[in-house]
C-alpha positions as CSV (number, residue, x, y, z in Angstrom):
1,X,0.5,0.1,-0.2
2,X,1.4,3.1,-1.2
3,X,1.3,5.6,1.8
4,X,2.0,9.5,0.4
5,X,1.8,13.3,2.5
6,X,1.3,15.8,0.4
7,X,0.7,19.1,1.1
8,X,-2.7,20.6,-0.3
9,X,-1.0,22.9,-2.0
10,X,2.4,21.4,-3.3
11,X,2.9,18.8,-5.5
12,X,6.7,19.0,-5.3
13,X,8.2,16.1,-6.9
14,X,11.2,15.6,-4.1
15,X,9.0,15.6,-1.1
16,X,9.3,12.0,0.2
17,X,6.9,9.7,0.6
18,X,6.0,6.3,2.8
19,X,5.3,3.6,0.6
20,X,4.3,-0.4,1.7
21,X,4.1,-3.4,-1.0
22,X,-0.2,-3.9,-1.9
23,X,-0.7,-6.7,0.1
24,X,-1.6,-8.7,-3.2
25,X,2.0,-9.0,-3.8
26,X,3.8,-9.3,-0.5
27,X,5.0,-13.5,-1.3
28,X,5.4,-12.8,-4.8
29,X,8.0,-15.3,-5.3
30,X,9.2,-17.6,-2.5
31,X,12.3,-20.2,-3.8
32,X,11.9,-23.2,-3.1
33,X,8.3,-24.0,-2.4
34,X,6.8,-26.2,-4.5
35,X,2.7,-24.9,-4.4
36,X,0.8,-21.6,-5.0
37,X,1.8,-18.6,-3.3
38,X,-1.5,-17.6,-1.6
39,X,-1.5,-14.1,0.8
40,X,-4.1,-13.3,2.8
41,X,-6.5,-15.0,4.9
42,X,-8.9,-17.5,3.4
43,X,-12.5,-16.6,3.0
44,X,-15.8,-19.3,3.0
45,X,-15.2,-20.0,-1.1
46,X,-11.6,-20.6,-0.6
47,X,-10.1,-18.2,-2.4
48,X,-7.9,-15.2,-0.5
49,X,-9.3,-12.6,1.3
50,X,-7.5,-9.4,3.3
51,X,-8.5,-8.0,6.5
52,X,-11.0,-6.2,4.7
53,X,-12.6,-9.3,3.1
54,X,-11.4,-8.7,-0.2
55,X,-9.8,-10.6,-2.4
56,X,-5.5,-11.0,-3.3
57,X,-3.4,-12.1,-5.7
58,X,-2.8,-15.7,-5.7
59,X,0.7,-16.5,-8.3
60,X,2.9,-19.3,-8.8
61,X,5.9,-19.4,-6.9
62,X,7.8,-20.4,-9.6
63,X,7.3,-16.5,-11.0
64,X,10.5,-15.4,-12.6
65,X,11.8,-12.5,-10.1
66,X,13.5,-11.2,-13.1
67,X,10.3,-9.8,-14.8
68,X,8.2,-6.2,-13.8
69,X,5.1,-8.5,-14.3
70,X,3.9,-11.2,-12.5
71,X,1.5,-13.3,-13.6
72,X,-1.5,-14.2,-11.6
73,X,-2.5,-17.5,-10.8
74,X,-5.8,-16.8,-10.8
75,X,-6.6,-13.6,-12.4
76,X,-9.3,-10.5,-10.4
77,X,-12.9,-10.5,-11.8
78,X,-12.9,-6.7,-13.6
79,X,-14.3,-4.0,-10.7
80,X,-18.1,-4.2,-10.4
81,X,-17.5,0.3,-11.2
82,X,-20.5,2.8,-13.0
83,X,-18.3,6.3,-12.4
84,X,-17.9,9.7,-13.8
85,X,-15.6,10.8,-16.4
86,X,-13.6,13.7,-17.0
87,X,-17.0,15.1,-18.9
88,X,-19.1,14.5,-16.5
89,X,-20.5,11.3,-17.6
90,X,-21.9,8.2,-16.5
91,X,-18.7,5.5,-17.2
92,X,-19.9,1.5,-16.6
93,X,-15.8,0.3,-16.1
94,X,-16.8,-3.7,-16.7
95,X,-19.3,-2.5,-19.9
96,X,-17.1,0.3,-21.8
97,X,-13.8,-1.7,-21.4
98,X,-15.4,-5.5,-22.4
99,X,-13.2,-7.2,-24.9
100,X,-10.4,-4.2,-24.7
101,X,-6.6,-4.6,-22.9
102,X,-6.7,-2.2,-20.3
103,X,-4.0,-1.1,-17.5
104,X,-5.9,0.0,-14.0
105,X,-4.4,1.8,-11.8
106,X,-5.9,3.9,-8.1
107,X,-4.3,7.0,-7.4
108,X,-4.8,10.6,-6.9
109,X,-3.6,13.9,-8.4
110,X,-2.0,15.4,-5.3
111,X,0.3,12.6,-5.4
112,X,4.2,14.1,-5.3
113,X,6.0,10.9,-6.6
114,X,4.0,7.5,-7.5
115,X,0.8,7.8,-9.8
116,X,2.0,10.8,-12.2
117,X,5.2,8.3,-12.7
118,X,3.2,5.9,-13.2
119,X,1.0,7.5,-15.0
120,X,4.4,8.8,-17.2
121,X,5.9,5.4,-17.8
122,X,2.9,3.7,-19.4
123,X,2.3,7.0,-22.0
124,X,5.7,7.0,-23.1
125,X,5.6,3.0,-23.6
126,X,2.7,3.2,-25.2
127,X,3.4,5.5,-27.5
128,X,6.1,2.7,-28.9
129,X,3.4,0.4,-30.1
130,X,2.4,0.8,-33.2
131,X,-0.9,2.9,-33.9
132,X,-3.5,0.8,-33.7
133,X,-2.2,-0.8,-30.7
134,X,-2.2,2.8,-29.3
135,X,-6.1,2.4,-30.2
136,X,-6.8,-0.6,-28.5
137,X,-4.9,0.1,-25.0
138,X,-7.7,1.5,-22.3
139,X,-4.9,2.8,-19.4
140,X,-7.8,3.7,-16.8
141,X,-7.2,6.0,-13.7
142,X,-9.5,5.9,-10.5
143,X,-9.1,8.6,-7.9
144,X,-8.6,7.8,-4.6
145,X,-9.6,11.3,-3.3
146,X,-12.4,12.2,-4.6
147,X,-13.2,15.4,-2.8
148,X,-10.6,17.3,-4.8
149,X,-10.1,15.2,-7.8
150,X,-13.4,16.4,-9.5
151,X,-13.9,15.3,-12.7
152,X,-12.1,18.7,-14.4
153,X,-9.5,18.3,-12.5
154,X,-9.2,15.0,-13.5
155,X,-9.3,16.5,-16.8
156,X,-6.9,18.4,-16.3
157,X,-3.7,16.5,-14.9
158,X,-4.0,13.5,-16.6
159,X,-2.9,14.8,-20.5
160,X,0.0,16.4,-17.8
161,X,0.9,13.5,-15.8
162,X,0.1,10.8,-18.6
163,X,-2.0,10.9,-22.1
164,X,-4.9,12.7,-23.5
165,X,-6.6,9.5,-24.3
166,X,-6.7,7.8,-20.7
167,X,-9.8,7.6,-19.0
168,X,-10.3,9.5,-15.4
169,X,-12.4,8.7,-13.3
170,X,-14.2,10.0,-10.0
171,X,-17.2,9.5,-7.6
172,X,-18.3,8.0,-4.8
173,X,-15.3,7.2,-2.4
174,X,-17.0,4.1,-0.7
175,X,-17.7,2.5,-4.0
176,X,-14.1,3.2,-5.5
177,X,-12.3,1.9,-2.5
178,X,-15.4,-1.7,-2.5
179,X,-14.5,-1.3,-6.3
180,X,-10.9,-1.8,-5.6
181,X,-10.8,-3.9,-3.3
182,X,-12.9,-7.1,-5.2
183,X,-8.9,-6.5,-7.3
184,X,-7.0,-6.6,-3.7
185,X,-5.9,-2.9,-3.5
186,X,-6.5,-1.1,-0.5
187,X,-7.5,2.5,0.1
188,X,-8.6,4.4,2.9
189,X,-10.1,7.5,2.9
190,X,-7.9,10.7,2.6
191,X,-7.1,12.5,6.5
192,X,-6.4,16.1,7.0
193,X,-3.9,16.2,9.7
194,X,-3.6,19.7,11.7
195,X,-0.8,21.4,9.4
196,X,-3.6,21.0,6.6
197,X,-1.7,18.0,5.2
198,X,-3.2,15.4,3.3
199,X,-2.5,12.0,4.2
200,X,-4.0,9.4,0.6
201,X,-3.1,5.9,1.4
202,X,-3.3,3.1,-1.9
203,X,-1.8,0.4,-3.9
204,X,0.8,1.5,-6.2
205,X,-0.1,-1.2,-8.0
206,X,-0.8,-1.3,-12.0
207,X,-3.4,-4.9,-12.7
208,X,-4.1,-6.1,-16.8
209,X,-6.8,-7.3,-18.0
210,X,-7.2,-9.6,-21.2
211,X,-8.7,-9.0,-23.8
212,X,-10.2,-12.1,-24.2
213,X,-11.1,-13.4,-21.3
214,X,-11.8,-9.7,-19.2
215,X,-10.0,-11.1,-16.7
216,X,-7.0,-9.2,-14.0
217,X,-4.0,-11.6,-15.2
218,X,-1.3,-9.3,-14.5
219,X,0.3,-7.5,-11.6
220,X,2.9,-4.1,-12.0
221,X,4.6,-2.9,-8.8
222,X,5.3,0.9,-8.7
223,X,9.3,0.1,-9.9
224,X,7.8,-1.2,-13.1
225,X,9.8,1.5,-15.9
226,X,9.4,2.9,-19.2
227,X,11.1,-0.6,-20.6
228,X,9.0,-2.8,-18.8
229,X,5.8,-1.7,-20.0
230,X,7.3,-1.3,-23.8
231,X,8.1,-4.9,-24.1
232,X,5.0,-6.4,-22.2
233,X,2.5,-3.7,-23.8
234,X,2.5,-5.9,-27.1
235,X,1.7,-9.1,-25.1
236,X,-0.4,-7.8,-22.7
237,X,-2.1,-6.2,-26.3
238,X,-3.0,-9.6,-26.9
239,X,-3.9,-10.7,-24.0
240,X,-0.7,-13.3,-23.9
241,X,1.9,-13.6,-21.2
242,X,4.7,-11.3,-20.5
């Protein structure tokens, strides 16, 4: 889970942030164990869950630790989210991205480092794709700070931080939190401290969804580089394992 503290009026890249990995990715690779790694508590249906009753990633312990991508043994179902896009229009995530290669990230525009870097890395890698593939790829940024991240704010921020084609979504925080939990990402309500700074906590992982199954089958951490995305996106677009 990414823990980021920032002043409401400042977005200085040098401002430090404290980060801890998404609970779902905490046991991506466990050497010499020949069983599937399951992170979290087990729910009644046998699927792993976190403390907030959301599913967590299940990954093979034979995963290649040299790769940025973690291919999940048990993919996530796409979040059931109906939010508002940058044009103020209703956006049904499942319906609008059905059958399309889709990257989903939860973050916020006042983030001093990880969120804009992630969007920038994806945008630069996307530009290296052939034009037809660029048009196929869907990148969805869901705010974790909807009180400040209005449709208008997302419409200004996304083109600068990433790409004008990226979809920005905002809405009710409880709905966003529940949607994030469906793919193993924990987020907490932003908290304003006495000094006026705002603390936002959210999982900083990108989940890639296949165009053939609409399942979230690949997870990327916050340290994923432009080169990592550029190498993997052609396969993601085809629904193949990177």
